[in-house]
Amino acid sequence: MSYARPTIARIAGYTPGEQPKGRRLIKLNTNENPYPPSPMVADALQHFPAERLKLYPVPGADSVREAAAELFGIDSRQILCGNGSDDLLTIALRTFVDQGGGFAYTEPSYSLYPVLADIQGARKIPVALDENFMLPENAAELAAGAALFIMARPNAPTGNSFPKARVAKLCREFAGVVWVDEAYADFANDNCLDLLGQFPNVVVSRTLSKSYSLAGLRLGLACAAPELIAEMDKVRDSYNIDMLTQALATAAIKDSAAMRENVRRIRASREKLCGEMLAMGCDVLPSEANFIFAKPPRPAAEVFQALRERGFLVRYFNLPRISDYIRITIGSEEDMAAFCAVCRELFTAGK
Ligand SMILES: *Cc1c(COP(=O)(O)O)cnc(C)c1O
């Protein structure tokens, strides 16, 4: 017997990546940034007057939206802020998908998507990525009847991106809203912001959690036509972005140069790690994110455990199609060198 709605009582809920306590592990499991955020963030934090907290924050997080609008070259009415992009995804389901309504999402992808569908009581329409983990050509057809289609580009946990023309084709052919989750776009070769000017049904979401080194702050951005933003704005909690977050996020976005410098280092480390893992006999998917998805020459579950015993926490998914892989977040240069040394020992032992 449960007091909860049957829809909630029968689901398991989302399991976030582990945040280990106690034993010191090198965290390469939740795609956090190894480098600190812009010094402007530390400065804004230091100078924030605690007394201001007695007042409610600006409901629409205007300063954050204005800074982001300038950076993206769009109007601030085309932006909605969320308490992390996870909050925006919840808002998306609540805005666009009725109970029992169709919700399409790529698979394998971010495991939160089907959980949000279950919470909303939506009818799940998983769209399988092809054998190269690409968005299928006929995605619109496969998602027919859905009110919302969410994909991650670059994808998680596979790290690859999809041809933009294929995303545009989906926007053109799909009758509902196409949501491109760009949590990793700053690490990629391109992004879909230019689709905003072409399609009234596309949303592009970003987060400060990965490229801006601010996973603890919780700030996400959804970009779309003002009409779509206005609908989602009705669903959002009035004060979903607290005052401190508004101040720090504005500072971070205004200093995107600091973010880009961290991204440059991470991309260089990513290419280096890719090369080394390939040389050790791993299969590595082409990555445009701040992690790589690698199939080791030994069973992945065993490698996950062996790495953990040696102080490295990576992510392993015991799920169809991806249970042969481990996902490795790109850490600092020193951590990656130590990680490679341990992998070399694990993969070449007994050869
Ligand atoms: C990390 C991640 C998010 C969550 O971002 P937050 O802004 O921290 O909530 C969303 N989508 C994908 C694909 C992610 O990997």
Short mmCIF file of C-alpha atoms and ligand atoms in Angstrom, two decimals:
data_model
loop_
_atom_site.label_atom_id
_atom_site.label_comp_id
_atom_site.label_asym_id
_atom_site.label_seq_id
_atom_site.Cartn_x
_atom_site.Cartn_y
_atom_site.Cartn_z
CA MET A 1 0.00 0.00 0.00
CA SER A 2 1.28 3.43 -0.90
CA TYR A 3 -0.20 6.86 -0.31
CA ALA A 4 1.26 8.07 -3.62
CA ARG A 5 -0.54 8.28 -6.94
CA PRO A 6 -0.36 4.82 -8.60
CA THR A 7 1.76 6.38 -11.38
CA ILE A 8 4.39 7.35 -8.81
CA ALA A 9 4.11 4.30 -6.56
CA ARG A 10 5.02 1.91 -9.37
CA ILE A 11 8.12 3.71 -10.69
CA ALA A 12 11.66 3.54 -9.39
CA GLY A 13 12.70 7.18 -9.91
CA TYR A 14 15.99 8.50 -11.21
CA THR A 15 19.34 7.29 -9.88
CA PRO A 16 22.00 10.03 -10.10
CA GLY A 17 25.65 9.17 -10.58
CA GLU A 18 27.40 8.37 -7.31
CA GLN A 19 28.85 11.21 -5.21
CA PRO A 20 31.23 9.14 -3.07
CA LYS A 21 31.74 9.97 0.59
CA GLY A 22 34.73 8.99 2.67
CA ARG A 23 37.33 7.15 0.59
CA ARG A 24 39.14 9.46 -1.78
CA LEU A 25 38.25 8.50 -5.33
CA ILE A 26 39.09 10.38 -8.49
CA LYS A 27 35.64 11.22 -9.86
CA LEU A 28 35.36 10.53 -13.55
CA ASN A 29 31.70 9.48 -13.33
CA THR A 30 29.34 12.47 -13.59
CA ASN A 31 30.91 14.72 -16.24
CA GLU A 32 31.81 17.49 -13.84
CA ASN A 33 34.51 19.94 -14.93
CA PRO A 34 37.90 19.42 -13.22
CA TYR A 35 38.79 23.13 -13.45
CA PRO A 36 37.36 25.95 -11.34
CA PRO A 37 34.71 28.38 -12.68
CA SER A 38 35.59 31.93 -13.78
CA PRO A 39 37.26 34.05 -11.06
CA MET A 40 34.39 36.49 -11.67
CA VAL A 41 32.11 33.91 -10.00
CA ALA A 42 34.30 33.78 -6.89
CA ASP A 43 34.35 37.57 -6.89
CA ALA A 44 30.56 37.85 -7.15
CA LEU A 45 30.19 35.31 -4.34
CA GLN A 46 32.58 37.19 -2.08
CA HIS A 47 30.82 40.50 -2.63
CA PHE A 48 27.25 39.21 -2.39
CA PRO A 49 25.50 41.07 0.48
CA ALA A 50 23.76 38.40 2.60
CA GLU A 51 21.20 41.00 3.68
CA ARG A 52 19.68 41.03 0.18
CA LEU A 53 18.47 37.46 0.79
CA LYS A 54 15.59 38.77 2.90
CA LEU A 55 13.85 39.72 -0.37
CA TYR A 56 12.48 37.42 -3.08
CA PRO A 57 14.64 37.09 -6.19
CA VAL A 58 13.71 38.56 -9.60
CA PRO A 59 11.10 36.02 -10.83
CA GLY A 60 12.36 35.75 -14.40
CA ALA A 61 16.10 35.85 -13.59
CA ASP A 62 16.38 38.81 -15.98
CA SER A 63 20.10 39.49 -15.60
CA VAL A 64 20.92 35.85 -16.45
CA ARG A 65 18.65 35.88 -19.49
CA GLU A 66 20.08 39.18 -20.71
CA ALA A 67 23.67 37.96 -20.38
CA ALA A 68 22.81 34.72 -22.19
CA ALA A 69 20.85 36.54 -24.90
CA GLU A 70 23.87 38.68 -25.65
CA LEU A 71 26.18 35.65 -25.75
CA PHE A 72 23.86 33.64 -28.01
CA GLY A 73 22.88 36.58 -30.23
CA ILE A 74 19.13 36.18 -29.54
CA ASP A 75 16.42 38.13 -27.71
CA SER A 76 16.04 37.67 -23.93
CA ARG A 77 12.36 36.78 -24.54
CA GLN A 78 13.70 33.67 -26.26
CA ILE A 79 15.26 32.38 -23.02
CA LEU A 80 13.88 30.62 -19.94
CA CYS A 81 16.03 29.82 -16.89
CA GLY A 82 15.77 26.58 -14.96
CA ASN A 83 17.12 25.24 -11.68
CA GLY A 84 19.56 23.20 -13.75
CA SER A 85 18.49 21.92 -17.15
CA ASP A 86 16.83 18.99 -15.37
CA ASP A 87 14.25 21.51 -14.10
CA LEU A 88 13.73 22.69 -17.69
CA LEU A 89 13.14 19.11 -18.83
CA THR A 90 10.46 18.72 -16.15
CA ILE A 91 8.89 21.99 -17.31
CA ALA A 92 8.98 20.67 -20.90
CA LEU A 93 7.05 17.51 -20.04
CA ARG A 94 4.50 19.46 -17.99
CA THR A 95 4.04 22.10 -20.70
CA PHE A 96 3.83 19.97 -23.81
CA VAL A 97 2.75 16.43 -22.83
CA ASP A 98 -0.68 15.57 -21.44
CA GLN A 99 -1.17 12.54 -19.19
CA GLY A 100 -1.34 9.63 -21.61
CA GLY A 101 0.12 11.82 -24.35
CA GLY A 102 3.06 10.67 -26.46
CA PHE A 103 6.64 11.57 -25.48
CA ALA A 104 9.49 10.54 -27.80
CA TYR A 105 13.16 10.40 -26.81
CA THR A 106 16.27 8.83 -28.24
CA GLU A 107 17.69 5.64 -26.75
CA PRO A 108 20.31 5.04 -25.46
CA SER A 109 20.48 8.51 -24.01
CA TYR A 110 20.10 10.46 -20.78
CA SER A 111 18.26 8.10 -18.45
CA LEU A 112 16.27 10.94 -16.88
CA TYR A 113 14.04 11.26 -19.98
CA PRO A 114 11.95 8.10 -19.44
CA VAL A 115 11.77 8.80 -15.70
CA LEU A 116 10.22 12.23 -16.36
CA ALA A 117 7.79 10.55 -18.75
CA ASP A 118 6.74 8.12 -16.01
CA ILE A 119 6.24 10.92 -13.49
CA GLN A 120 4.05 12.80 -15.96
CA GLY A 121 2.16 9.63 -16.90
CA ALA A 122 3.14 10.08 -20.54
CA ARG A 123 3.12 7.34 -23.17
CA LYS A 124 6.79 6.59 -23.82
CA ILE A 125 8.00 6.37 -27.42
CA PRO A 126 11.70 5.46 -27.34
CA VAL A 127 13.41 6.05 -30.70
CA ALA A 128 16.40 3.73 -31.08
CA LEU A 129 19.63 5.30 -32.30
CA ASP A 130 21.13 3.39 -35.21
CA GLU A 131 24.11 0.99 -35.09
CA ASN A 132 26.50 3.98 -34.90
CA PHE A 133 24.37 5.62 -32.19
CA MET A 134 23.14 8.18 -34.73
CA LEU A 135 19.70 9.77 -34.90
CA PRO A 136 17.80 7.70 -37.48
CA GLU A 137 16.86 9.33 -40.78
CA ASN A 138 13.16 8.55 -40.23
CA ALA A 139 13.01 9.80 -36.61
CA ALA A 140 9.85 11.86 -37.27
CA GLU A 141 8.04 8.81 -38.58
CA LEU A 142 9.16 6.69 -35.61
CA ALA A 143 7.93 9.39 -33.20
CA ALA A 144 4.60 10.01 -34.94
CA GLY A 145 1.87 10.96 -32.48
CA ALA A 146 4.24 12.34 -29.84
CA ALA A 147 3.82 15.93 -28.62
CA LEU A 148 7.48 16.28 -27.63
CA PHE A 149 10.74 14.74 -28.90
CA ILE A 150 13.87 15.10 -26.75
CA MET A 151 17.38 14.22 -27.86
CA ALA A 152 20.80 15.03 -26.41
CA ARG A 153 23.28 16.45 -28.96
CA PRO A 154 26.10 15.57 -28.32
CA ASN A 155 24.50 12.45 -26.92
CA ALA A 156 25.07 11.05 -23.44
CA PRO A 157 26.40 8.54 -22.57
CA THR A 158 27.77 7.79 -26.04
CA GLY A 159 29.42 11.22 -26.61
CA ASN A 160 28.83 11.39 -30.37
CA SER A 161 26.91 14.13 -32.15
CA PHE A 162 24.31 13.85 -34.96
CA PRO A 163 24.41 15.57 -38.35
CA LYS A 164 22.63 18.89 -37.94
CA ALA A 165 20.76 18.38 -41.22
CA ARG A 166 19.10 15.37 -39.63
CA VAL A 167 17.94 17.43 -36.65
CA ALA A 168 16.59 20.08 -39.05
CA LYS A 169 14.77 17.37 -41.00
CA LEU A 170 13.13 16.19 -37.78
CA CYS A 171 12.07 19.77 -36.92
CA ARG A 172 10.52 20.09 -40.37
CA GLU A 173 8.69 16.75 -40.35
CA PHE A 174 7.69 16.32 -36.71
CA ALA A 175 4.34 17.80 -35.63
CA GLY A 176 5.33 18.49 -32.01
CA VAL A 177 8.17 20.24 -30.20
CA VAL A 178 11.76 19.11 -30.88
CA TRP A 179 13.99 19.63 -27.84
CA VAL A 180 17.75 19.52 -28.41
CA ASP A 181 19.48 19.01 -25.06
CA GLU A 182 22.84 20.72 -25.61
CA ALA A 183 24.35 20.07 -22.18
CA TYR A 184 27.68 19.32 -23.92
CA ALA A 185 27.52 21.72 -26.89
CA ASP A 186 30.42 23.87 -25.68
CA PHE A 187 32.70 20.83 -26.13
CA ALA A 188 31.36 20.09 -29.63
CA ASN A 189 32.23 21.27 -33.14
CA ASP A 190 28.85 22.92 -33.73
CA ASN A 191 25.47 23.53 -32.09
CA CYS A 192 21.82 23.98 -33.05
CA LEU A 193 21.18 27.58 -31.94
CA ASP A 194 20.81 28.64 -35.59
CA LEU A 195 17.78 26.33 -35.90
CA LEU A 196 15.88 28.77 -33.66
CA GLY A 197 15.56 31.20 -36.54
CA GLN A 198 14.29 28.47 -38.87
CA PHE A 199 11.75 26.49 -36.85
CA PRO A 200 8.96 27.61 -34.48
CA ASN A 201 8.93 24.18 -32.79
CA VAL A 202 12.57 23.80 -31.69
CA VAL A 203 14.02 24.28 -28.19
CA VAL A 204 17.76 24.24 -27.49
CA SER A 205 18.78 23.80 -23.85
CA ARG A 206 22.10 24.55 -22.18
CA THR A 207 23.51 24.18 -18.69
CA LEU A 208 26.24 25.80 -16.62
CA SER A 209 26.93 22.40 -15.01
CA LYS A 210 29.50 21.02 -17.44
CA SER A 211 31.43 23.58 -19.51
CA TYR A 212 31.07 26.41 -16.94
CA SER A 213 32.21 24.23 -13.99
CA LEU A 214 29.05 25.08 -12.00
CA ALA A 215 27.21 21.78 -11.45
CA GLY A 216 26.66 22.76 -7.81
CA LEU A 217 25.01 26.07 -8.67
CA ARG A 218 22.08 24.65 -10.72
CA LEU A 219 21.38 26.85 -13.73
CA GLY A 220 19.99 25.78 -17.08
CA LEU A 221 18.84 27.80 -20.09
CA ALA A 222 16.15 26.95 -22.63
CA CYS A 223 16.20 28.88 -25.92
CA ALA A 224 13.22 28.94 -28.30
CA ALA A 225 10.72 31.19 -30.06
CA PRO A 226 9.12 33.70 -27.62
CA GLU A 227 5.74 31.94 -28.01
CA LEU A 228 7.15 28.61 -26.77
CA ILE A 229 9.03 30.32 -23.93
CA ALA A 230 5.85 32.12 -22.83
CA GLU A 231 3.99 28.79 -22.50
CA MET A 232 6.78 27.21 -20.46
CA ASP A 233 7.01 30.33 -18.31
CA LYS A 234 3.46 29.63 -17.04
CA VAL A 235 4.56 26.21 -15.77
CA ARG A 236 7.81 27.23 -14.10
CA ASP A 237 7.90 27.90 -10.33
CA SER A 238 7.79 31.69 -9.87
CA TYR A 239 11.12 31.81 -8.05
CA ASN A 240 12.90 28.82 -9.55
CA ILE A 241 16.26 30.64 -9.66
CA ASP A 242 17.44 31.87 -6.28
CA MET A 243 19.05 35.29 -5.90
CA LEU A 244 22.57 34.02 -5.31
CA THR A 245 22.42 31.78 -8.36
CA GLN A 246 21.21 34.69 -10.48
CA ALA A 247 24.21 36.80 -9.42
CA LEU A 248 26.80 34.04 -9.91
CA ALA A 249 25.35 32.71 -13.16
CA THR A 250 25.30 36.20 -14.66
CA ALA A 251 28.96 36.65 -13.74
CA ALA A 252 29.84 33.25 -15.25
CA ILE A 253 28.04 33.88 -18.55
CA LYS A 254 29.58 37.34 -18.91
CA ASP A 255 33.02 35.74 -18.63
CA SER A 256 32.49 32.95 -21.16
CA ALA A 257 36.14 33.40 -22.16
CA ALA A 258 37.16 31.62 -18.94
CA MET A 259 34.81 28.76 -19.82
CA ARG A 260 36.27 28.50 -23.33
CA GLU A 261 39.81 28.24 -21.96
CA ASN A 262 38.77 25.29 -19.73
CA VAL A 263 36.98 23.71 -22.69
CA ARG A 264 40.13 24.03 -24.80
CA ARG A 265 42.14 22.10 -22.20
CA ILE A 266 39.47 19.44 -21.79
CA ARG A 267 39.17 18.90 -25.55
CA ALA A 268 42.97 18.49 -25.80
CA SER A 269 42.91 15.93 -22.95
CA ARG A 270 39.96 14.17 -24.59
CA GLU A 271 41.87 13.67 -27.85
CA LYS A 272 44.91 12.45 -25.96
CA LEU A 273 42.88 9.97 -23.88
CA CYS A 274 41.11 8.72 -27.01
CA GLY A 275 44.43 8.01 -28.71
CA GLU A 276 45.83 6.21 -25.68
CA MET A 277 42.70 4.08 -25.14
CA LEU A 278 42.69 3.07 -28.81
CA ALA A 279 46.36 2.10 -28.52
CA MET A 280 45.46 -0.10 -25.52
CA GLY A 281 42.96 -2.05 -27.60
CA CYS A 282 39.77 -0.23 -26.62
CA ASP A 283 37.04 0.72 -29.03
CA VAL A 284 36.30 4.42 -28.54
CA LEU A 285 33.30 6.25 -29.98
CA PRO A 286 34.07 9.64 -31.53
CA SER A 287 33.35 12.14 -28.73
CA GLU A 288 32.23 15.77 -28.93
CA ALA A 289 31.59 15.94 -25.18
CA ASN A 290 33.68 16.13 -21.99
CA PHE A 291 33.76 12.35 -21.66
CA ILE A 292 34.54 9.35 -23.81
CA PHE A 293 32.60 6.12 -24.22
CA ALA A 294 35.00 3.22 -24.53
CA LYS A 295 34.65 -0.53 -24.97
CA PRO A 296 37.62 -2.07 -23.11
CA PRO A 297 39.30 -5.33 -24.16
CA ARG A 298 38.01 -6.94 -20.93
CA PRO A 299 34.39 -7.11 -19.66
CA ALA A 300 33.31 -3.56 -18.84
CA ALA A 301 31.69 -4.41 -15.49
CA GLU A 302 34.96 -6.01 -14.37
CA VAL A 303 36.97 -3.01 -15.57
CA PHE A 304 34.62 -0.65 -13.71
CA GLN A 305 35.25 -2.60 -10.48
CA ALA A 306 39.01 -2.89 -11.02
CA LEU A 307 39.26 0.85 -11.65
CA ARG A 308 37.27 1.57 -8.51
CA GLU A 309 39.60 -0.58 -6.42
CA ARG A 310 42.47 1.49 -7.82
CA GLY A 311 40.82 4.80 -6.90
CA PHE A 312 39.06 5.79 -10.15
CA LEU A 313 35.29 6.11 -10.34
CA VAL A 314 33.90 5.89 -13.89
CA ARG A 315 30.31 5.16 -15.02
CA TYR A 316 29.06 1.76 -16.06
CA PHE A 317 25.54 1.17 -17.40
CA ASN A 318 24.20 -2.36 -17.21
CA LEU A 319 21.72 -1.64 -20.01
CA PRO A 320 21.00 -3.10 -23.45
CA ARG A 321 23.46 -2.08 -26.20
CA ILE A 322 25.84 -0.24 -23.86
CA SER A 323 26.82 -2.83 -21.23
CA ASP A 324 30.18 -3.41 -22.98
CA TYR A 325 31.25 0.20 -22.45
CA ILE A 326 32.48 2.46 -19.68
CA ARG A 327 32.00 6.22 -19.70
CA ILE A 328 35.03 8.22 -18.60
CA THR A 329 34.73 11.91 -17.73
CA ILE A 330 37.72 13.98 -18.82
CA GLY A 331 39.50 15.04 -15.63
CA SER A 332 42.58 17.18 -15.09
CA GLU A 333 45.74 16.46 -17.10
CA GLU A 334 47.39 14.84 -14.03
CA ASP A 335 44.37 12.64 -13.26
CA MET A 336 44.17 11.49 -16.88
CA ALA A 337 47.86 10.54 -16.91
CA ALA A 338 47.38 8.50 -13.71
CA PHE A 339 44.21 6.96 -15.14
CA CYS A 340 45.98 5.89 -18.34
CA ALA A 341 48.78 4.29 -16.35
CA VAL A 342 46.24 2.18 -14.43
CA CYS A 343 44.40 1.23 -17.64
CA ARG A 344 47.64 0.18 -19.27
CA GLU A 345 48.29 -2.15 -16.35
CA LEU A 346 44.71 -3.54 -16.48
CA PHE A 347 44.49 -4.06 -20.22
CA THR A 348 47.96 -5.35 -20.97
CA ALA A 349 48.40 -7.62 -17.92
CA GLY A 350 49.13 -11.20 -18.97
CA LYS A 351 49.78 -10.24 -22.60
C1 LIG B 1 24.29 16.68 -17.20
C2 LIG B 1 23.15 16.62 -18.13
C3 LIG B 1 22.00 17.37 -17.90
C4 LIG B 1 21.75 18.00 -16.55
O1 LIG B 1 22.17 19.24 -16.45
P1 LIG B 1 21.85 20.09 -15.16
O2 LIG B 1 21.82 21.46 -15.73
O3 LIG B 1 22.97 19.85 -14.21
O4 LIG B 1 20.52 19.68 -14.60
C5 LIG B 1 21.02 17.41 -18.86
N1 LIG B 1 21.11 16.68 -19.98
C6 LIG B 1 22.17 15.91 -20.22
C7 LIG B 1 22.24 15.10 -21.46
C8 LIG B 1 23.21 15.85 -19.29
O5 LIG B 1 24.25 15.04 -19.49
#
